[in-house]
Amino acid sequence: MKENLLYDTLLAPHHGRQDLFLECPGGEDVTYDGFLRQAGQMAALMRRLGLVPGDRVAAQVEKSTAALALYAACARAGLVFLPLNPAYTQAELGYFLSDSSARLMVCDPSRAAGLAELCKDLGTQLETMDTAGGGSFIAQATEMEYDFQTVPRRADDLAALLYTSGTTGRSKGAMLSHGNLVSNAESLARAWGFEQGDVLIHALPIFHTHGLFVASNIILATGGRMVFLPKFDLDAVFAALPSATTMMGVPTFYTRLLADSRLDRVATAHMRLFVSGSAPLLTETHAQFADRTGHAILERYGMTETSMNTTNPYDGARRAGTVGMSLPEVELKITDPESGDPLPQGEIGQIEVRGPNVFQGYWNMPEKTAAELRQDGFFITGDLGRIDEKGYVQIVGRGKDLIISGGFNVYPKEVEQLLDAVDGVRESAVIGVPHDDFGEAVFAVLVPEAGVTLDPNAIGADLGQMLAKYKQPKAMVSREELPRNTMGKVQKNLLREEFKTYFNAS
Ligand code: AMP
């Protein structure tokens, strides 16, 4: 009988194992036992700090083995893990901390002074953690006993709160339960043939569903190990390839690998699987990668709210430009955006999904939850797609005008609101424009007030104070007006067309 679904399924089976869980080139490797002991100490510390099951634990820290142990500690202690992108500015953090009423915030020591007042006002305890084993949280945890009485948690108890960007500029906290995470990890591990001998190159961030849940939970579910890299670094990836078996990445990883002359069949001979997701993989990238290495990249599709929904087959044709079929436990249908009725096979409509992977709703936002999560359990993903004649799902667009730059989501509205507030700017439109390295780059079209000449450098510097780097426009141009349709809506499709070769010549 599993008392704590996530911990007992993914973590507890590894207690006492002296083999490697995290291989850290240039740093200290971590065994399964060492990892679980550290997590046990952290769980004990959080109990001593007064946290009780259900409390939210925010973490804005650089990727490290301790940061991953904090996730395991939260699972064990029945706490809700809330990882945050280190790129978020202090202004952005204020919203996440107050909306979630996080009881504890763990941040990098360099940020502690800046956050002290905010945390004090919100009644959030503040502790620190760095990537070298330092910081107040780790120092106190080291003093604790390893043994910790695991807190019982059922399938529908919350394990994590992951914030997505909102179209209105407001982020929404997606509530993910123990059942959501465990079911997806087990399903993916089966679908992709993972087993204990697997070695995964982990170069993704761990504040996002891809690196935290898809990658790490699959390895935990099957007992293999990860080459745990602080970030995607070509030399480190090439050094890891000869002993690794799998890699998960965003499309940018693959375009960068392709740009390196070391990529060939010999370099990838030990690998059995390359997975891509979080943004569309170009058909050319898929073809070029197959040409150079003999490996057909396996593309899958998911999102913060649902973890993974579809995957190309492990055994069977991996079709470029598609995200494959729904996972066995997931139902997927294409519906008419107006009526919500299912559309005939082959037609484009909104993608809806239902299954044990679908989240519990948005934190503190019952109306948003009701608008996107139907009573019958289907979640309206906001993506537009179709199912082709062979049953593969193709994503044709993002209903919400989401921009995905380097694997990170940028909602235009959030950037537009800040640009519109700049002196001399009448209005703005923010779009995604093709970019060789980032997939899409954030691009702003500004309309100045009459008689004003805008200075993009000065505007860019101002935005730098307010927005994470990946959300900042890579270029800005001025126009006398924005193209609009008869309903007054800005026609972003025309802007995308006009600027599509701004960064890439073809
Ligand atoms: P996130 O919540 O950050 O994981 O972003 C989810 C969004 O990324 C989805 O709603 C899709 O729009 C997009 N996405 C994820 N995987 C793919 C893929 N393989 N192809 C196209 N878009 C994708």
XYZ file of C-alpha atoms and ligand atoms in Angstrom:
529
model
C 0.000 0.000 0.000
C 1.479 3.362 -1.009
C 1.112 5.909 1.745
C 2.676 8.777 -0.153
C 2.053 8.194 -3.837
C 4.889 10.196 -5.365
C 7.520 9.399 -2.777
C 6.730 5.723 -2.409
C 6.534 5.158 -6.164
C 9.420 7.197 -7.530
C 11.828 7.743 -4.653
C 11.558 5.300 -1.755
C 12.463 2.229 -3.880
C 15.980 3.670 -4.245
C 16.803 3.945 -0.530
C 20.158 2.373 0.231
C 21.333 2.216 -3.395
C 24.996 3.131 -3.594
C 25.081 3.492 -7.388
C 25.011 6.841 -9.128
C 21.853 8.857 -9.610
C 23.424 12.157 -10.708
C 26.713 12.309 -12.527
C 27.951 15.892 -12.344
C 30.934 16.607 -14.607
C 33.174 19.112 -12.852
C 31.201 18.725 -9.638
C 30.357 16.106 -7.053
C 28.483 13.003 -8.222
C 25.487 11.910 -6.141
C 24.387 8.356 -5.350
C 20.733 7.443 -4.970
C 21.245 6.922 -1.266
C 23.067 10.234 -0.853
C 20.312 12.027 -2.730
C 17.551 10.526 -0.616
C 19.419 11.210 2.605
C 19.801 14.854 1.678
C 16.103 15.004 0.770
C 15.251 13.407 4.135
C 17.276 16.030 5.965
C 15.610 18.814 4.021
C 12.171 17.385 4.775
C 13.064 17.271 8.467
C 14.316 20.845 8.350
C 11.152 22.119 6.733
C 9.110 20.436 9.441
C 11.305 22.091 12.060
C 10.778 25.435 10.351
C 7.075 24.946 11.020
C 5.849 23.970 7.553
C 2.828 21.703 7.480
C 1.526 19.458 4.668
C -0.022 21.488 1.869
C 2.239 24.519 2.400
C 3.906 25.929 -0.702
C 7.696 25.969 -0.956
C 8.988 28.414 -3.575
C 12.474 27.895 -4.954
C 14.274 30.325 -7.199
C 17.676 28.715 -7.364
C 20.189 27.741 -10.009
C 20.104 24.137 -11.180
C 21.899 21.882 -8.721
C 21.609 18.443 -7.170
C 20.380 20.091 -3.951
C 17.656 21.905 -5.879
C 16.405 18.552 -7.139
C 16.652 17.115 -3.625
C 14.386 19.948 -2.462
C 11.713 18.687 -4.857
C 12.060 15.163 -3.417
C 11.958 16.591 0.117
C 8.718 18.437 -0.618
C 7.141 15.274 -2.016
C 8.111 13.350 1.103
C 6.919 16.032 3.515
C 3.605 16.548 1.706
C 4.602 20.074 0.697
C 3.819 21.730 -2.619
C 6.946 22.458 -4.648
C 6.926 25.763 -6.522
C 9.992 26.113 -8.726
C 10.652 29.507 -10.306
C 12.792 30.519 -13.247
C 15.999 32.179 -11.953
C 15.524 34.788 -14.690
C 12.451 36.258 -12.998
C 12.985 39.751 -11.651
C 12.094 40.819 -8.156
C 8.937 42.528 -9.404
C 7.795 39.261 -10.984
C 8.608 37.294 -7.853
C 6.354 39.478 -5.736
C 3.354 38.188 -7.632
C 4.300 34.514 -7.389
C 5.009 34.683 -3.681
C 1.890 36.584 -2.755
C -0.440 34.658 -5.077
C 0.782 31.308 -3.793
C 1.180 32.551 -0.187
C 4.351 30.488 -0.117
C 5.389 29.652 3.425
C 9.059 29.297 2.518
C 11.189 30.836 -0.204
C 14.571 29.331 -1.003
C 16.724 31.594 -3.171
C 20.302 32.046 -4.271
C 22.350 33.842 -1.568
C 22.985 36.713 -3.996
C 19.267 37.499 -4.043
C 18.489 37.233 -0.364
C 19.069 40.878 0.552
C 16.797 42.076 -2.238
C 14.006 39.707 -1.216
C 14.195 40.137 2.545
C 11.661 42.935 2.790
C 9.185 41.381 0.378
C 9.292 38.075 2.238
C 8.924 39.810 5.584
C 5.838 41.672 4.362
C 4.322 38.466 3.035
C 5.196 36.372 6.071
C 7.320 34.059 3.918
C 10.388 32.542 5.543
C 13.531 33.112 3.491
C 16.435 30.675 3.216
C 19.279 30.350 0.741
C 20.927 27.665 -1.342
C 23.758 27.901 -3.876
C 25.139 25.446 -6.400
C 28.250 24.622 -4.371
C 26.484 23.188 -1.324
C 26.363 26.506 0.515
C 23.535 28.643 1.860
C 21.478 28.774 5.057
C 19.021 26.090 3.990
C 21.693 23.509 3.212
C 23.730 24.402 6.285
C 20.729 23.788 8.563
C 19.640 20.659 6.698
C 23.084 19.100 7.220
C 22.440 19.241 10.969
C 19.229 17.229 10.692
C 18.639 13.467 11.017
C 18.218 11.503 7.785
C 15.185 9.661 9.012
C 11.931 11.337 8.355
C 8.426 10.045 8.842
C 7.035 10.280 5.302
C 3.763 12.224 5.171
C 0.880 10.272 3.589
C -0.366 11.777 0.313
C -3.048 10.458 -1.984
C -3.352 10.677 -5.756
C -5.276 13.945 -5.712
C -3.108 15.739 -3.142
C -0.980 18.522 -4.621
C 2.691 17.897 -5.305
C 3.607 21.002 -7.272
C 2.452 24.415 -8.344
C 3.948 25.460 -11.677
C 3.226 28.928 -12.960
C 2.459 29.394 -16.628
C 2.276 32.782 -18.291
C -1.216 34.112 -18.818
C -2.517 35.788 -21.973
C -3.553 38.769 -19.920
C -0.038 38.995 -18.546
C -1.063 37.283 -15.307
C 0.595 33.995 -14.599
C -1.564 31.094 -13.577
C -0.454 28.496 -11.057
C -1.135 25.019 -12.431
C -1.905 22.644 -9.567
C -0.318 19.241 -10.194
C -1.139 16.298 -7.984
C 0.829 13.231 -6.934
C -1.374 11.200 -9.264
C -0.717 13.527 -12.213
C 3.051 13.256 -11.900
C 3.296 9.547 -11.179
C 0.934 8.477 -13.947
C 2.779 10.554 -16.551
C 6.228 9.369 -15.457
C 5.185 5.714 -15.615
C 3.407 6.134 -18.906
C 6.370 7.872 -20.582
C 8.905 5.431 -19.176
C 6.926 2.596 -20.765
C 6.358 4.433 -24.036
C 10.036 5.253 -24.473
C 11.467 1.959 -23.212
C 13.364 3.323 -20.200
C 15.113 0.893 -17.870
C 17.712 0.890 -15.130
C 20.673 0.854 -17.521
C 19.674 4.161 -19.097
C 21.881 7.231 -18.795
C 20.080 10.459 -19.649
C 21.859 13.660 -20.654
C 20.012 16.255 -18.595
C 20.821 19.755 -19.835
C 17.357 21.260 -19.306
C 16.389 23.640 -16.518
C 14.553 22.083 -13.571
C 11.993 24.810 -12.912
C 9.907 23.664 -15.903
C 7.835 20.547 -16.511
C 10.234 19.254 -19.194
C 13.399 19.021 -17.101
C 11.764 18.541 -13.723
C 8.992 16.082 -14.410
C 9.470 14.506 -17.832
C 13.219 13.968 -17.509
C 13.851 13.535 -13.796
C 10.695 11.598 -12.948
C 11.236 9.083 -15.749
C 14.724 8.325 -14.466
C 13.393 8.031 -10.930
C 10.625 5.739 -12.137
C 13.107 3.376 -13.766
C 16.249 3.763 -11.655
C 18.780 4.869 -14.274
C 21.112 7.812 -13.947
C 21.461 11.303 -15.315
C 24.438 13.283 -16.519
C 23.279 16.415 -14.761
C 24.577 19.503 -16.581
C 24.034 23.041 -15.268
C 22.919 24.083 -18.755
C 23.157 23.068 -22.393
C 26.831 23.233 -23.247
C 28.078 21.655 -26.482
C 31.414 20.464 -25.092
C 29.743 18.890 -22.070
C 27.126 17.172 -24.235
C 29.746 15.772 -26.623
C 31.760 14.562 -23.646
C 28.679 12.766 -22.264
C 27.441 11.169 -25.505
C 29.815 8.154 -25.507
C 28.508 6.868 -22.167
C 24.898 8.061 -22.381
C 21.876 6.373 -23.915
C 19.253 9.135 -24.121
C 18.826 12.895 -24.261
C 15.821 15.150 -23.901
C 15.897 18.627 -25.323
C 14.121 21.604 -26.755
C 14.532 22.109 -30.530
C 17.283 24.674 -29.912
C 19.496 21.899 -28.514
C 19.220 20.033 -31.789
C 19.914 23.020 -34.022
C 22.985 23.783 -31.924
C 24.211 20.204 -32.159
C 23.712 20.296 -35.910
C 25.802 23.445 -36.177
C 28.740 21.570 -34.608
C 30.991 19.550 -36.912
C 31.523 16.917 -34.198
C 27.955 15.644 -34.644
C 28.021 12.389 -36.599
C 27.174 8.693 -36.389
C 30.254 7.863 -34.361
C 29.589 10.548 -31.739
C 26.025 9.298 -31.219
C 26.665 5.579 -31.631
C 26.014 4.772 -27.961
C 22.695 6.635 -27.864
C 19.353 4.906 -28.267
C 16.965 7.886 -28.134
C 16.795 11.637 -28.662
C 13.550 13.310 -27.548
C 12.371 16.809 -28.445
C 9.548 18.939 -27.143
C 8.336 22.229 -25.608
C 8.259 23.884 -29.049
C 7.870 22.738 -32.644
C 10.823 20.894 -34.128
C 11.369 21.964 -37.691
C 11.006 19.213 -40.284
C 14.428 20.234 -41.630
C 16.012 19.767 -38.221
C 14.497 16.301 -37.971
C 15.759 15.376 -41.454
C 19.232 16.838 -40.999
C 19.671 15.102 -37.660
C 18.652 11.761 -39.153
C 21.067 12.325 -42.020
C 24.029 13.145 -39.818
C 23.468 10.641 -37.014
C 21.050 7.975 -38.201
C 18.727 8.877 -35.283
C 15.124 9.960 -35.865
C 14.395 12.489 -33.129
C 11.247 11.500 -31.232
C 8.958 14.509 -30.857
C 6.342 14.691 -28.136
C 3.832 17.284 -26.996
C 2.743 18.465 -23.605
C 2.382 21.474 -21.376
C 2.627 22.649 -17.807
C -1.017 21.878 -17.060
C -1.031 18.335 -18.377
C 2.554 17.109 -18.494
C 2.827 14.999 -21.653
C -0.130 14.227 -23.901
C 1.197 12.741 -27.112
C 4.328 11.115 -28.416
C 5.674 9.761 -31.640
C 6.135 5.999 -31.395
C 9.297 4.503 -29.966
C 8.867 1.480 -32.229
C 7.349 2.718 -35.432
C 7.552 5.711 -37.717
C 8.508 8.990 -36.053
C 6.933 11.488 -38.368
C 8.585 14.897 -38.644
C 6.202 17.786 -38.219
C 3.899 15.745 -35.984
C 3.798 15.093 -32.251
C 2.583 11.526 -32.619
C -0.381 9.903 -30.921
C -1.891 10.388 -27.482
C -0.354 8.336 -24.682
C -2.395 5.223 -23.782
C -4.061 6.851 -20.737
C -4.744 10.155 -22.489
C -7.807 10.913 -24.597
C -7.335 13.631 -27.198
C -9.934 15.249 -29.403
C -10.099 18.121 -31.857
C -13.063 20.401 -31.306
C -14.698 23.428 -32.824
C -13.466 26.466 -30.838
C -16.932 28.042 -30.945
C -19.206 25.117 -30.120
C -16.788 22.711 -28.444
C -18.158 19.892 -30.631
C -15.760 17.282 -31.968
C -14.658 17.925 -35.557
C -14.389 15.324 -38.308
C -10.991 13.644 -38.662
C -8.498 15.837 -40.520
C -10.030 19.205 -39.659
C -8.189 21.865 -37.693
C -9.594 22.796 -34.315
C -8.680 23.197 -30.688
C -6.896 20.347 -28.969
C -8.599 19.027 -25.838
C -7.187 16.322 -23.581
C -8.421 14.219 -20.671
C -6.621 11.713 -18.484
C -4.830 11.105 -15.190
C -2.170 13.594 -16.341
C -4.536 16.572 -16.469
C -3.979 19.074 -13.656
C -6.359 19.933 -10.827
C -7.029 23.510 -11.921
C -5.460 26.950 -11.540
C -4.521 28.078 -8.059
C -6.881 30.775 -6.766
C -8.524 31.152 -10.183
C -11.827 29.262 -10.229
C -13.165 31.183 -13.246
C -10.083 30.497 -15.350
C -10.239 26.857 -14.308
C -13.910 26.630 -15.245
C -13.216 28.270 -18.609
C -10.467 25.850 -19.603
C -11.180 22.636 -17.732
C -14.549 21.216 -18.690
C -16.861 19.506 -16.205
C -16.313 16.207 -18.014
C -12.546 16.447 -17.412
C -11.411 17.626 -20.849
C -8.833 20.436 -20.755
C -8.890 22.996 -23.542
C -5.193 23.271 -24.288
C -5.261 26.516 -26.267
C -3.342 24.814 -29.057
C -4.784 24.340 -32.489
C -4.187 21.117 -34.342
C -5.434 18.311 -36.519
C -5.123 14.573 -36.660
C -3.668 13.423 -39.973
C -4.776 10.448 -42.018
C -2.343 8.141 -40.185
C -3.602 9.213 -36.760
C -0.667 11.506 -35.892
C -1.396 14.849 -34.242
C -0.068 17.977 -35.918
C 0.053 21.255 -34.037
C -0.746 24.043 -36.434
C -0.703 27.045 -34.197
C -1.131 28.404 -30.788
C -4.514 29.831 -30.211
C -3.177 32.077 -27.537
C -0.430 33.686 -29.638
C 2.170 32.246 -27.384
C 5.789 32.829 -28.441
C 8.261 30.074 -27.648
C 11.803 31.401 -27.597
C 14.586 28.929 -26.827
C 11.978 26.614 -25.306
C 10.546 29.263 -22.988
C 7.060 30.660 -23.280
C 6.508 34.341 -23.781
C 2.997 35.692 -23.849
C 2.945 38.821 -26.034
C 0.420 40.570 -23.845
C 2.752 40.777 -20.889
C 5.450 42.484 -22.967
C 2.940 44.699 -24.790
C 1.530 46.029 -21.557
C 4.968 47.204 -20.468
C 5.788 48.695 -23.876
C 2.466 50.530 -24.018
C 3.299 52.161 -20.702
C 6.560 53.647 -22.049
C 6.443 57.428 -22.607
C 5.986 58.215 -26.273
C 4.617 54.750 -27.183
C 1.026 54.804 -28.395
C 0.665 51.072 -28.806
C 2.613 47.955 -29.547
C 2.349 44.465 -30.949
C 4.684 41.710 -29.885
C 5.139 38.694 -32.126
C 7.406 35.692 -32.543
C 9.719 35.818 -35.534
C 11.717 32.813 -36.844
C 15.234 32.718 -35.435
C 17.870 30.078 -36.160
C 19.061 29.760 -32.610
C 15.949 30.404 -30.521
C 13.335 28.907 -32.822
C 11.381 32.122 -32.391
C 12.623 35.503 -31.212
C 10.472 38.057 -29.416
C 9.934 40.997 -31.775
C 8.131 44.259 -31.052
C 6.380 46.630 -33.408
C 5.894 50.043 -31.793
C 3.611 52.881 -32.780
C 4.987 56.208 -31.470
C 2.882 59.160 -30.384
C 2.722 61.862 -33.054
C 6.012 63.680 -33.449
C 7.981 61.280 -31.230
C 11.056 59.347 -32.343
C 11.512 56.288 -30.180
C 14.894 55.040 -29.003
C 14.791 51.203 -28.964
C 18.004 51.010 -26.908
C 16.581 53.128 -24.110
C 13.287 51.222 -24.154
C 15.185 47.935 -24.105
C 17.206 49.061 -21.094
C 14.000 49.987 -19.232
C 12.400 46.638 -19.998
C 15.533 44.910 -18.722
C 14.605 46.042 -15.214
C 11.151 44.529 -15.410
C 11.294 41.420 -17.553
C 13.267 38.215 -17.615
C 15.802 38.274 -20.434
C 14.077 35.673 -22.582
C 10.924 37.810 -22.660
C 12.700 40.959 -23.813
C 12.317 41.823 -27.502
C 15.367 40.902 -29.555
C 14.474 43.761 -31.918
C 11.992 46.637 -32.105
C 10.788 48.612 -35.091
C 8.493 51.637 -35.354
C 5.410 51.865 -37.565
C 2.840 54.597 -38.034
C 0.022 52.182 -37.275
C -0.736 48.509 -36.702
C -2.681 46.491 -39.280
C -6.217 45.803 -38.009
C -9.185 43.829 -39.232
C -12.741 45.167 -39.397
C -13.379 44.040 -35.824
C -10.496 46.217 -34.697
C -8.249 43.260 -33.870
C -4.563 43.642 -34.649
C -3.639 41.277 -37.472
C -0.514 39.746 -36.081
C -0.391 37.262 -38.929
C 0.423 40.157 -41.289
C 3.172 41.373 -39.003
C 4.632 37.894 -38.719
C 4.645 37.660 -42.499
C 6.297 41.058 -42.901
C 9.099 40.351 -40.435
C 9.565 36.627 -40.975
C 13.025 37.057 -42.514
C 14.185 39.757 -40.106
C 16.643 37.416 -38.348
C 16.894 34.565 -40.842
C 17.510 35.442 -44.457
C 15.342 32.563 -45.729
P 4.678 24.808 -21.413
O 3.464 24.959 -20.574
O 5.743 25.778 -21.101
O 5.208 23.419 -21.382
O 4.257 25.127 -22.919
C 3.270 24.375 -23.504
C 3.076 24.761 -24.932
O 4.235 24.488 -25.695
C 1.996 23.919 -25.579
O 0.709 24.383 -25.277
C 2.353 24.024 -27.041
O 1.851 25.232 -27.577
C 3.864 24.091 -27.009
N 4.486 22.804 -27.320
C 4.961 21.871 -26.488
N 5.478 20.840 -27.160
C 5.335 21.128 -28.464
C 5.666 20.465 -29.683
N 6.292 19.300 -29.695
N 5.337 21.079 -30.846
C 4.714 22.268 -30.856
N 4.385 22.955 -29.750
C 4.693 22.386 -28.569
